[in-house]
XYZ file of C-alpha atoms in Angstrom:
730
model
C 0.000 0.000 0.000
C 1.341 3.463 -0.865
C 0.525 6.953 0.311
C 1.208 10.403 -1.032
C 3.504 12.472 1.188
C 2.122 15.099 3.593
C 4.393 17.849 2.194
C 5.736 18.627 -1.235
C 21.686 12.072 0.997
C 38.060 -0.948 8.672
C 39.732 -1.803 8.153
C 41.248 -3.825 5.413
C 40.687 -1.508 2.457
C 42.867 1.222 4.032
C 45.882 -0.733 2.794
C 44.930 -0.031 -0.793
C 45.066 3.717 -0.302
C 48.519 3.355 1.232
C 49.541 1.113 -1.644
C 48.182 3.452 -4.310
C 49.729 6.493 -2.606
C 53.159 4.882 -2.363
C 52.951 3.636 -5.912
C 52.087 7.114 -7.161
C 54.917 8.622 -5.148
C 57.405 6.255 -6.704
C 56.675 7.830 -10.091
C 58.682 10.864 -8.970
C 61.758 10.103 -11.120
C 59.553 10.033 -14.229
C 58.354 13.600 -13.774
C 61.510 15.515 -14.551
C 60.259 18.342 -12.349
C 58.310 18.787 -9.135
C 55.428 21.176 -9.847
C 53.034 18.865 -8.017
C 54.654 19.582 -4.644
C 53.360 23.136 -4.601
C 49.796 24.064 -3.628
C 49.522 26.510 -6.510
C 49.551 23.679 -9.008
C 46.167 23.159 -10.663
C 45.848 21.045 -13.817
C 44.011 22.546 -16.754
C 41.040 20.211 -16.923
C 37.692 20.778 -18.537
C 35.389 20.058 -15.617
C 31.703 19.689 -16.334
C 28.846 19.501 -13.872
C 27.239 16.025 -13.900
C 23.829 16.163 -15.553
C 20.870 16.844 -13.304
C 18.372 14.036 -13.030
C 14.677 14.084 -12.350
C 13.931 12.027 -9.257
C 11.033 13.420 -7.242
C 11.102 12.268 -3.631
C 7.453 13.030 -3.062
C 6.381 10.711 -5.879
C 8.015 7.613 -4.401
C 5.841 5.043 -2.567
C 6.140 4.796 1.243
C 5.773 1.946 3.706
C 2.724 2.763 5.866
C 1.506 -0.691 6.912
C 3.227 -2.236 9.989
C 5.736 -4.798 8.747
C 6.297 -6.750 11.979
C 3.675 -9.086 13.408
C 4.053 -9.453 17.156
C 4.804 -12.948 18.473
C 3.908 -13.791 22.057
C 6.783 -14.960 24.287
C 5.004 -15.622 27.616
C 8.116 -16.713 29.527
C 10.433 -14.007 28.230
C 11.982 -11.630 30.744
C 14.795 -9.150 30.735
C 16.391 -7.891 33.926
C 18.557 -4.834 33.539
C 19.786 -4.990 37.097
C 21.988 -8.057 36.717
C 24.449 -9.048 34.049
C 23.660 -12.741 34.135
C 27.291 -13.576 33.410
C 27.925 -15.895 36.352
C 27.984 -19.034 34.240
C 30.621 -17.481 32.010
C 33.107 -16.724 34.779
C 35.348 -19.664 33.982
C 35.651 -18.607 30.346
C 36.456 -15.033 31.282
C 39.077 -16.275 33.725
C 40.646 -18.474 31.075
C 40.891 -15.451 28.791
C 42.740 -13.608 31.541
C 45.059 -16.558 32.100
C 46.023 -16.962 28.458
C 46.259 -13.258 27.659
C 49.981 -12.985 28.373
C 50.880 -15.905 26.107
C 49.388 -14.371 22.996
C 51.406 -12.135 20.694
C 49.880 -9.886 18.097
C 51.001 -9.188 14.569
C 51.795 -5.551 13.809
C 49.271 -3.907 11.523
C 51.414 -2.914 8.606
C 51.759 -3.408 4.889
C 55.337 -4.654 4.914
C 56.520 -7.344 7.309
C 59.905 -8.626 8.365
C 60.216 -10.851 11.395
C 63.671 -9.609 12.127
C 62.801 -5.930 11.859
C 62.122 -3.861 14.922
C 59.034 -2.099 13.609
C 57.740 -4.819 11.314
C 58.501 -2.905 8.097
C 61.238 -3.562 5.580
C 62.213 -2.018 2.234
C 64.964 -2.859 -0.246
C 68.145 -0.946 0.770
C 68.263 1.172 -2.387
C 64.698 2.364 -1.753
C 64.721 2.956 1.982
C 66.863 6.086 1.851
C 64.838 7.624 -0.971
C 61.526 7.052 0.791
C 62.607 8.608 4.082
C 61.819 12.050 2.671
C 58.087 11.318 2.826
C 58.219 8.963 5.844
C 56.066 6.359 4.145
C 56.319 3.979 7.079
C 54.388 6.497 9.151
C 51.994 7.058 6.257
C 51.256 3.329 6.044
C 50.605 3.133 9.772
C 48.289 6.158 9.805
C 46.234 5.098 6.795
C 45.766 1.540 8.048
C 44.621 2.814 11.439
C 42.493 5.722 10.135
C 44.530 8.178 12.207
C 45.755 10.834 9.797
C 48.363 13.533 10.385
C 50.359 16.019 8.343
C 52.735 13.202 7.380
C 49.988 11.409 5.482
C 48.728 14.723 4.141
C 52.122 15.536 2.632
C 52.331 12.125 0.992
C 48.778 12.470 -0.349
C 49.514 15.869 -1.880
C 52.662 14.599 -3.543
C 51.015 11.399 -4.797
C 47.875 13.033 -6.168
C 49.887 15.830 -7.735
C 52.199 13.293 -9.340
C 49.267 11.375 -10.802
C 47.801 14.602 -12.197
C 51.197 15.472 -13.664
C 51.526 12.104 -15.388
C 48.016 12.422 -16.812
C 48.812 15.923 -18.093
C 52.020 14.635 -19.678
C 49.935 12.452 -21.977
C 50.493 8.958 -20.598
C 47.755 6.519 -21.490
C 45.641 4.696 -18.928
C 47.373 1.430 -19.754
C 50.810 3.011 -19.234
C 49.794 4.500 -15.890
C 48.302 1.234 -14.647
C 51.337 -0.767 -15.757
C 53.673 1.765 -14.131
C 51.801 1.590 -10.813
C 51.888 -2.205 -10.880
C 55.602 -2.363 -11.780
C 56.705 0.060 -9.086
C 54.534 -1.658 -6.478
C 56.147 -5.003 -7.348
C 59.742 -3.771 -7.696
C 59.636 -1.975 -4.347
C 58.240 -5.060 -2.616
C 55.251 -3.064 -1.422
C 53.135 -6.169 -1.980
C 53.316 -9.438 -3.852
C 53.242 -9.226 -7.637
C 49.690 -10.564 -7.857
C 48.383 -8.091 -5.273
C 50.114 -5.196 -7.037
C 48.726 -6.246 -10.395
C 45.233 -6.787 -9.002
C 45.138 -3.432 -7.233
C 46.422 -1.569 -10.282
C 43.877 -3.217 -12.570
C 40.867 -2.960 -10.245
C 41.397 0.535 -8.905
C 43.654 2.207 -11.451
C 41.087 2.663 -14.217
C 38.470 4.100 -11.868
C 40.885 6.467 -10.147
C 42.334 7.735 -13.427
C 38.822 8.184 -14.850
C 37.862 10.389 -11.900
C 41.102 12.403 -11.664
C 40.829 13.293 -15.356
C 37.418 14.841 -14.745
C 37.962 16.934 -11.628
C 39.382 20.423 -11.353
C 40.882 20.138 -7.876
C 44.344 20.955 -6.641
C 46.302 18.420 -4.532
C 45.452 20.519 -1.449
C 41.743 20.289 -2.210
C 41.863 16.607 -3.106
C 43.656 15.591 0.072
C 41.578 17.770 2.366
C 38.510 16.128 0.823
C 39.829 12.578 1.332
C 41.782 12.840 4.595
C 39.816 15.507 6.423
C 41.074 17.485 9.394
C 44.487 15.786 9.226
C 45.054 17.775 6.033
C 43.579 21.114 7.024
C 40.164 22.550 6.286
C 40.858 23.730 2.744
C 37.947 25.646 1.257
C 36.612 23.732 -1.724
C 33.645 25.339 -3.512
C 32.999 22.170 -5.528
C 32.320 20.261 -2.302
C 30.459 22.716 -0.090
C 26.720 22.107 0.113
C 23.801 22.207 2.525
C 20.629 20.170 2.775
C 17.285 21.981 2.837
C 14.873 21.611 5.737
C 11.119 22.086 5.388
C 9.625 25.255 6.933
C 8.349 23.372 9.979
C 9.353 24.502 13.487
C 11.384 22.057 15.540
C 9.332 20.637 18.432
C 10.385 21.919 21.882
C 13.105 19.696 23.261
C 12.820 18.021 26.633
C 15.337 18.672 29.390
C 15.900 14.915 29.361
C 14.151 11.892 27.936
C 12.008 9.772 30.263
C 13.438 6.473 31.473
C 11.626 3.526 29.866
C 9.141 1.809 32.161
C 10.337 -1.297 33.962
C 8.589 -4.592 33.165
C 6.954 -3.079 30.061
C 6.788 -4.981 26.750
C 9.993 -4.882 24.728
C 11.510 -6.057 21.451
C 14.521 -8.354 21.451
C 16.725 -7.324 18.530
C 19.759 -9.129 17.096
C 22.537 -7.050 15.511
C 24.986 -8.805 13.168
C 27.694 -6.862 11.344
C 30.857 -7.347 9.274
C 30.590 -11.080 8.679
C 33.331 -11.033 6.016
C 32.663 -14.657 5.150
C 35.640 -16.148 3.278
C 34.636 -19.120 1.085
C 38.331 -19.872 0.466
C 39.414 -20.063 4.116
C 41.589 -23.174 4.602
C 42.462 -24.612 7.992
C 46.216 -25.166 8.300
C 47.128 -22.690 5.550
C 49.513 -19.785 6.115
C 48.004 -17.224 8.507
C 51.118 -15.069 8.553
C 51.430 -14.076 4.907
C 52.456 -10.692 3.515
C 49.176 -9.932 1.773
C 46.027 -8.082 2.881
C 44.267 -11.416 3.505
C 45.754 -14.759 4.546
C 44.507 -18.202 5.652
C 43.932 -19.447 2.110
C 45.602 -22.159 0.077
C 46.961 -19.376 -2.123
C 48.665 -17.897 0.970
C 51.241 -20.703 0.820
C 52.399 -23.176 3.419
C 53.024 -21.948 6.979
C 56.680 -21.556 7.910
C 56.046 -22.845 11.438
C 53.197 -24.734 13.137
C 52.259 -21.508 14.933
C 51.740 -19.791 11.577
C 49.022 -22.250 10.533
C 45.409 -21.037 10.283
C 43.112 -22.276 13.027
C 40.028 -24.407 12.499
C 37.548 -21.704 13.560
C 39.441 -18.606 12.419
C 42.586 -16.708 13.289
C 43.606 -13.505 15.055
C 45.852 -12.529 12.165
C 44.850 -11.161 8.770
C 42.134 -13.730 8.167
C 38.369 -13.560 7.713
C 35.587 -15.854 8.859
C 35.396 -19.507 7.741
C 31.998 -20.881 6.779
C 31.905 -23.291 9.718
C 32.225 -20.370 12.140
C 29.397 -18.411 10.524
C 27.205 -21.532 10.508
C 28.014 -22.302 14.138
C 27.276 -18.746 15.258
C 23.925 -18.632 13.481
C 22.968 -22.041 14.890
C 23.960 -20.892 18.383
C 21.894 -17.702 18.042
C 18.861 -19.589 16.747
C 19.074 -21.992 19.697
C 19.977 -19.470 22.423
C 17.807 -16.522 21.367
C 14.579 -18.158 20.225
C 12.567 -15.034 21.052
C 14.213 -12.597 18.625
C 11.673 -10.171 17.178
C 13.764 -8.803 14.309
C 17.364 -8.568 13.092
C 19.591 -5.632 12.103
C 22.216 -6.688 9.556
C 24.648 -3.835 8.892
C 26.719 -5.066 5.986
C 30.224 -6.085 4.887
C 29.599 -9.643 3.742
C 32.553 -10.383 1.360
C 36.127 -10.980 2.602
C 39.131 -8.626 2.510
C 40.722 -10.031 -0.684
C 40.154 -6.630 -2.225
C 42.780 -7.063 -4.955
C 41.140 -10.187 -6.325
C 37.392 -9.601 -6.268
C 34.848 -9.783 -9.064
C 31.243 -8.700 -9.260
C 30.184 -12.292 -9.790
C 31.972 -13.582 -6.678
C 30.635 -10.797 -4.464
C 27.081 -11.435 -5.671
C 27.541 -15.150 -4.973
C 28.618 -14.390 -1.396
C 25.636 -12.062 -0.906
C 23.253 -14.760 -2.159
C 24.835 -17.442 0.011
C 24.771 -15.374 3.201
C 21.171 -14.324 2.557
C 20.300 -18.004 2.145
C 22.014 -18.767 5.484
C 19.992 -16.079 7.260
C 16.699 -17.236 5.727
C 17.322 -20.849 6.750
C 18.420 -20.058 10.306
C 15.790 -17.397 11.034
C 12.623 -18.353 9.139
C 9.819 -15.873 9.551
C 11.924 -13.302 11.408
C 12.120 -9.878 9.686
C 15.646 -8.805 8.799
C 16.527 -5.185 8.078
C 19.814 -5.019 6.110
C 22.159 -2.132 5.371
C 24.807 -2.005 2.652
C 28.504 -2.253 3.588
C 31.494 -0.823 1.730
C 32.854 -4.287 0.808
C 29.828 -5.445 -1.171
C 30.956 -3.633 -4.317
C 33.754 -4.723 -6.625
C 36.119 -2.994 -6.478
C 35.676 -2.231 -2.796
C 34.348 1.279 -1.937
C 33.203 1.875 -5.508
C 29.648 3.239 -5.405
C 28.973 5.569 -8.351
C 25.972 7.896 -7.813
C 22.939 7.440 -10.103
C 24.139 9.983 -12.668
C 27.027 7.608 -13.502
C 24.839 5.309 -15.571
C 27.190 3.897 -18.208
C 26.715 0.150 -18.379
C 30.351 -0.710 -17.642
C 30.636 1.455 -14.508
C 27.071 1.785 -13.193
C 26.326 0.287 -9.765
C 22.957 -1.114 -10.883
C 24.457 -4.643 -11.052
C 24.615 -4.566 -7.241
C 21.547 -2.530 -6.288
C 19.212 -4.521 -8.540
C 20.364 -7.788 -6.951
C 20.080 -6.324 -3.448
C 16.458 -5.472 -4.209
C 15.819 -9.079 -5.205
C 17.542 -10.495 -2.124
C 16.244 -7.967 0.415
C 12.656 -8.359 -0.787
C 12.602 -11.644 1.160
C 12.110 -9.429 4.222
C 11.113 -5.967 2.994
C 7.839 -4.671 1.513
C 7.465 -3.893 -2.171
C 7.352 -0.151 -1.493
C 11.148 -0.049 -0.947
C 12.051 -1.189 -4.468
C 12.360 2.334 -5.898
C 14.859 3.612 -3.343
C 16.833 0.356 -3.068
C 17.413 0.240 -6.823
C 18.262 3.932 -6.862
C 20.632 4.123 -3.904
C 20.328 1.055 -1.616
C 18.427 2.941 1.092
C 14.851 2.469 2.323
C 12.264 3.204 5.017
C 9.917 0.644 6.600
C 7.147 1.037 9.162
C 7.912 -1.776 11.624
C 5.045 -1.273 14.075
C 2.446 1.484 14.457
C 4.440 4.539 15.487
C 7.829 2.879 14.903
C 9.929 3.083 11.720
C 13.370 1.848 10.625
C 15.344 3.825 8.037
C 18.335 2.142 6.402
C 20.935 4.469 4.868
C 23.631 3.748 2.302
C 26.633 5.198 4.125
C 28.896 4.654 1.115
C 27.729 8.050 -0.103
C 29.721 9.502 2.783
C 32.702 7.165 2.241
C 35.802 9.251 1.486
C 37.388 6.216 -0.205
C 34.580 6.248 -2.761
C 36.494 8.067 -5.510
C 33.302 8.816 -7.451
C 32.355 11.438 -4.895
C 35.261 13.570 -6.118
C 33.175 14.228 -9.226
C 30.301 15.617 -7.196
C 29.706 14.990 -3.490
C 26.501 17.033 -3.265
C 24.025 14.728 -1.522
C 24.676 11.689 -3.747
C 21.474 9.962 -4.895
C 19.578 12.728 -3.043
C 19.760 10.406 -0.039
C 19.911 12.998 2.738
C 17.103 15.079 1.266
C 15.008 11.900 1.073
C 16.057 11.163 4.676
C 14.720 14.568 5.761
C 11.462 13.900 3.940
C 11.055 10.546 5.705
C 11.847 12.061 9.104
C 9.460 14.968 8.601
C 6.733 12.550 7.556
C 7.476 10.482 10.661
C 7.300 13.601 12.836
C 3.902 14.500 11.385
C 2.710 10.935 12.082
C 4.140 10.837 15.642
C 6.457 7.973 14.689
C 9.772 7.185 16.364
C 12.658 6.189 14.095
C 15.694 3.928 14.353
C 18.443 4.614 11.793
C 20.730 1.830 10.563
C 23.781 1.949 8.295
C 27.325 0.647 7.934
C 29.954 3.391 8.291
C 29.365 5.434 11.479
C 28.810 9.095 10.519
C 31.473 10.282 12.977
C 34.162 7.915 11.690
C 37.129 9.335 9.807
C 36.046 7.329 6.746
C 32.970 9.583 6.415
C 33.265 12.803 4.382
C 33.219 15.854 6.602
C 30.690 17.773 4.470
C 28.290 14.800 4.408
C 28.774 14.172 8.126
C 28.200 17.840 8.927
C 24.863 17.813 7.110
C 23.875 14.523 8.721
C 24.676 15.970 12.153
C 22.289 18.855 11.507
C 19.556 16.420 10.504
C 19.976 14.411 13.708
C 19.755 17.614 15.743
C 16.628 18.841 13.948
C 14.812 15.518 14.408
C 16.153 14.568 17.827
C 12.608 14.057 19.122
C 11.943 11.529 16.330
C 15.208 9.556 16.109
C 15.616 7.447 19.246
C 18.632 5.298 18.257
C 21.179 4.661 15.499
C 23.008 1.406 14.661
C 26.206 0.921 12.613
C 29.154 -1.448 12.104
C 32.349 -1.073 10.018
C 34.941 -0.548 12.774
C 34.840 -4.198 13.970
C 35.045 -2.934 17.566
C 32.410 -2.762 20.314
C 31.798 0.978 20.781
C 29.406 3.940 20.453
C 29.212 7.543 19.180
C 27.519 10.573 20.724
C 25.613 13.423 19.082
C 25.062 16.878 20.607
C 23.107 19.994 19.793
C 25.481 21.925 17.470
C 24.582 25.127 19.337
C 24.768 23.605 22.823
C 27.388 20.910 23.320
C 26.099 20.362 26.840
C 22.941 18.840 25.377
C 23.414 15.259 24.093
C 20.617 14.444 21.668
C 21.355 11.053 20.087
C 23.363 7.867 20.490
C 24.837 5.639 17.762
C 25.498 2.022 18.723
C 28.447 0.502 16.821
C 28.157 -3.273 16.866
C 31.092 -5.713 17.000
C 32.166 -7.697 13.951
C 31.630 -11.383 13.353
C 34.985 -11.446 11.569
C 38.077 -11.698 13.799
C 39.959 -9.485 11.306
C 42.154 -8.781 13.061
C 43.341 -9.409 16.615
C 39.680 -9.745 17.619
C 37.236 -12.337 18.882
C 34.087 -12.877 16.777
C 31.003 -11.259 18.288
C 27.444 -9.998 17.928
C 24.993 -7.781 19.862
C 21.500 -8.171 21.309
C 19.381 -5.079 22.072
C 16.259 -4.752 24.184
C 14.076 -1.994 22.728
C 11.098 -0.366 24.426
C 8.109 -2.129 22.858
C 4.410 -1.578 22.203
C 2.649 0.167 25.077
C 1.026 3.542 25.697
C 4.136 5.164 27.229
C 6.742 3.659 24.926
C 9.887 5.669 24.202
C 11.324 3.289 21.560
C 14.672 3.780 23.306
C 17.150 0.946 23.741
C 16.531 -0.346 27.261
C 19.748 -2.368 27.446
C 22.160 -4.273 25.258
C 24.499 -7.210 25.654
C 27.521 -8.316 23.649
C 28.247 -11.981 22.972
C 31.601 -13.340 21.815
C 33.444 -16.552 21.020
C 36.926 -17.096 22.474
C 38.778 -17.847 19.245
C 41.960 -19.064 20.927
C 40.097 -21.590 23.042
C 37.953 -22.689 20.118
C 41.053 -23.553 18.089
C 42.783 -25.101 21.099
C 39.940 -27.401 22.137
C 38.350 -27.851 18.732
C 34.937 -26.450 19.618
C 33.672 -22.874 19.992
C 31.617 -21.672 22.937
C 29.673 -18.425 22.595
C 28.967 -16.523 25.781
C 27.695 -13.187 26.999
C 30.670 -10.902 27.593
C 28.794 -8.067 29.290
C 25.502 -6.238 29.669
C 25.788 -2.464 29.231
C 23.788 -1.185 32.197
C 25.239 -3.679 34.666
C 28.839 -3.326 33.435
C 28.872 0.483 33.471
C 26.359 0.994 36.304
C 23.967 3.001 34.105
C 20.393 3.662 35.178
C 19.257 3.883 31.540
C 20.688 4.153 28.015
C 19.493 7.626 27.082
C 21.912 10.024 25.351
C 22.418 11.820 28.677
C 23.383 8.518 30.338
C 25.955 7.754 27.654
C 27.326 11.272 27.985
C 27.735 10.707 31.730
C 29.573 7.487 30.947
C 32.042 9.400 28.763
C 32.788 11.666 31.716
C 33.276 8.602 33.927
C 35.589 6.978 31.377
C 37.664 10.150 31.307
C 38.048 10.364 35.072
C 37.981 6.716 36.157
C 40.934 4.710 34.842
C 39.599 1.400 36.145
C 36.292 1.907 34.334
C 38.113 2.901 31.162
C 40.173 -0.291 31.268
C 36.932 -2.254 31.509
C 35.552 -0.370 28.487
C 38.812 -1.015 26.626
C 38.534 -4.759 27.289
C 34.992 -4.817 25.920
C 35.963 -2.533 23.030
C 38.421 -5.252 21.928
C 35.852 -7.988 22.640
C 38.172 -9.317 25.347
C 40.769 -10.311 22.773
C 43.991 -11.734 24.237
C 45.808 -10.028 21.356
C 44.760 -6.499 22.294
C 47.646 -4.044 22.805
C 48.158 -1.845 25.839
C 46.467 1.558 25.820
C 48.469 4.642 26.823
C 47.227 8.204 27.347
C 47.163 8.962 23.597
C 45.195 5.781 22.958
C 42.739 6.719 25.714
C 42.228 10.187 24.247
C 41.587 8.743 20.796
C 39.036 6.198 21.989
C 37.079 8.619 24.169
C 37.158 11.242 21.424
C 35.734 8.616 19.066
C 32.841 8.245 21.505
C 32.203 12.003 21.596
C 32.566 12.678 17.869
C 29.377 11.904 15.965
C 30.598 14.464 13.403
C 33.667 13.382 11.469
C 36.915 15.336 11.140
C 36.001 17.761 13.896
C 37.790 16.346 16.935
C 39.111 19.725 18.039
C 35.527 20.910 18.422
C 34.451 18.021 20.656
C 37.557 16.643 22.306
C 39.585 19.505 23.778
C 38.064 19.126 27.249
C 38.531 15.359 27.257
C 42.124 15.607 26.079
C 43.014 18.249 28.665
C 41.558 16.121 31.487
C 43.452 13.026 30.370
C 46.668 15.033 30.007
C 46.135 16.429 33.487
C 45.566 12.975 34.970
C 48.569 11.628 33.108
C 50.698 14.458 34.503
C 49.464 13.732 38.025
C 50.294 10.079 37.620
C 53.803 10.936 36.440
C 54.384 13.307 39.338
C 53.086 10.706 41.786
C 55.385 8.075 40.317
C 58.354 10.452 40.464
C 57.588 11.451 44.044
C 57.227 7.829 45.169
C 60.550 6.972 43.564
C 62.348 9.763 45.391
C 60.612 8.960 48.677
C 61.600 5.318 48.435
C 65.162 6.341 47.686
C 65.270 8.581 50.776
C 63.812 5.836 52.964
C 66.447 3.399 51.759
C 69.233 5.869 52.448
C 67.873 6.605 55.918
C 67.571 2.913 56.692
C 71.182 2.349 55.660
C 72.317 5.046 58.074
C 73.510 7.538 55.478
C 74.111 11.028 56.835
C 71.976 13.819 55.382
C 73.244 17.362 55.158
C 71.207 20.521 54.922
C 71.894 20.813 51.210
C 70.356 17.387 50.642
C 67.000 18.372 52.164
C 65.305 19.413 48.928
C 61.724 19.053 47.814
C 60.875 16.669 44.972
C 57.992 18.970 44.006
C 60.448 21.803 43.457
C 62.504 19.555 41.235
C 59.439 18.687 39.169
C 58.556 22.342 38.726
C 62.105 23.209 37.716
C 62.210 20.394 35.192
C 58.894 21.353 33.684
C 59.917 24.969 33.474
C 63.171 24.038 31.778
């Protein structure tokens, strides 16, 4: 049924950017000059505005009939007061016991067991590359933590590519050159270099030829605040809001009623199912994805891939996905609906085809249908579903050979197993949709690849691709008129550094305008167990929304597989549609491989673990303050963030600042706006800890000298605090 509207936009693929950047930089000797190193350089390119299309939001059908039929679960209860983890104590203790015996593999492109930092280059190259500090660039890109080092490399690389294009080199010559340099410099194996050059080279060259952007503008667009806020008129735009006043905001949201009806919701994300995973194969290879027969034979028994997965650069074997789904179906028989937030194919991004990715999508959909018959599933599109990865041309790119319709049309076919017919128009246009789940309750699924700064097509025109955000506003305004509450789902969190700052800024405004309508957001992509906060842009003391970022099924990498279960305020007269509580479940991968059988268990329950009276935005904001001030609580959060992985690294003050800033930053590339107070508090606490340590050391030294009977003179009676002050001042 349709209705006319009421009133008339992780991890593994980061390696490819590093690879492409380094490969472009290695073209330097071919240039003969260095004009690309200067910001003034701007290639003479005939840039044309993409043609406008006629797609009228108001004419599209809407879902107005409730999609979810309630099922009675008479014995179902949920107690927020207790964690219910007592039966899992032995497993948690075993994780603690084995933690110190597990070593992690450094997260880099180039590996050498004998090297101190894990990176190695041929001797004749190492000295030449020091100028641009590409080791640091590789680290920053792979960890999505950008600085001026990466910015400098990006400017040089993009400028070099523009220079080579201007010099008249053909596409084939450029692609072959990138592949040859990548191979000769041992950046990756020959087949990875060739695959990356072929898959990504043509698309990147196609886009660069058609944009009129300087290296400064390009890199500010892609990297964000790590490369300065360069004004770019081609990529500055604003969404339009309807002339409807914003409802008065409440001082705080009401706490959901205890013992009221609720929905039990499963959240699965980042499955990254690898059909070619092979137990016993090499898990310690030098490619973006290992644990395959093509990865070679393991050099040592410890380098062999485990039966149920591996902490190293390996994705999820089929048996692990099957076992998890069977466990969920048996353990959580009262699930009302499922959120499925994307990233189904594996991380073999140099070797993917459209046909293989579609086959994986079909197979995983079949798994979900078989394991959860009759349960509605609401999917969202990940960045790995396309081939090549991150390639999502907007609708105006409609040439047969580069259009994205091959994916969106198949998604419509597969998703229609769970979704109403009214979503076909928007799914085929941009892989987003809106569904009325229950009276007064709607789910909106967004295609977050239109904010993905690794989606090169957005360089052509980033203005609200596929008109998604304007459609989003229309859906939210319609929901506001109808007194509906909305849950938003997607893949890439809007505050993540992978999201374009201009898109994220507009999205942030939308969340603020419709804060009384949107009661929760759900994303994946990072593979970690975390959350993001949203605030009123004009009053940062007013938190107005919370984004839940679910853990990955894939262990890629250094992680345990996991999933989430939410309890959502259900159908009753005083419902808030807020998340009442959530719990994270994991499988101890090391034990599963050791004993030959996986055991899934509840790691923690949010309210019990963090002593929260509710999960409103204000409660999560209070938790951020507690995490900043309470080191013991932060260490607990850090353990859960890593899904209790025995391979997790230690977290110093800089790590703590980054993680808490991630929680506060629902708007990407704007950390300085949200994080200055958090960073200053952590720095202050770190300074206090250092002074305390220094004072204790001196005090212990004095006590030892006194105990040994050493004679003190007047000149030796000095204050350690004075020494600290003098040292700081110096």
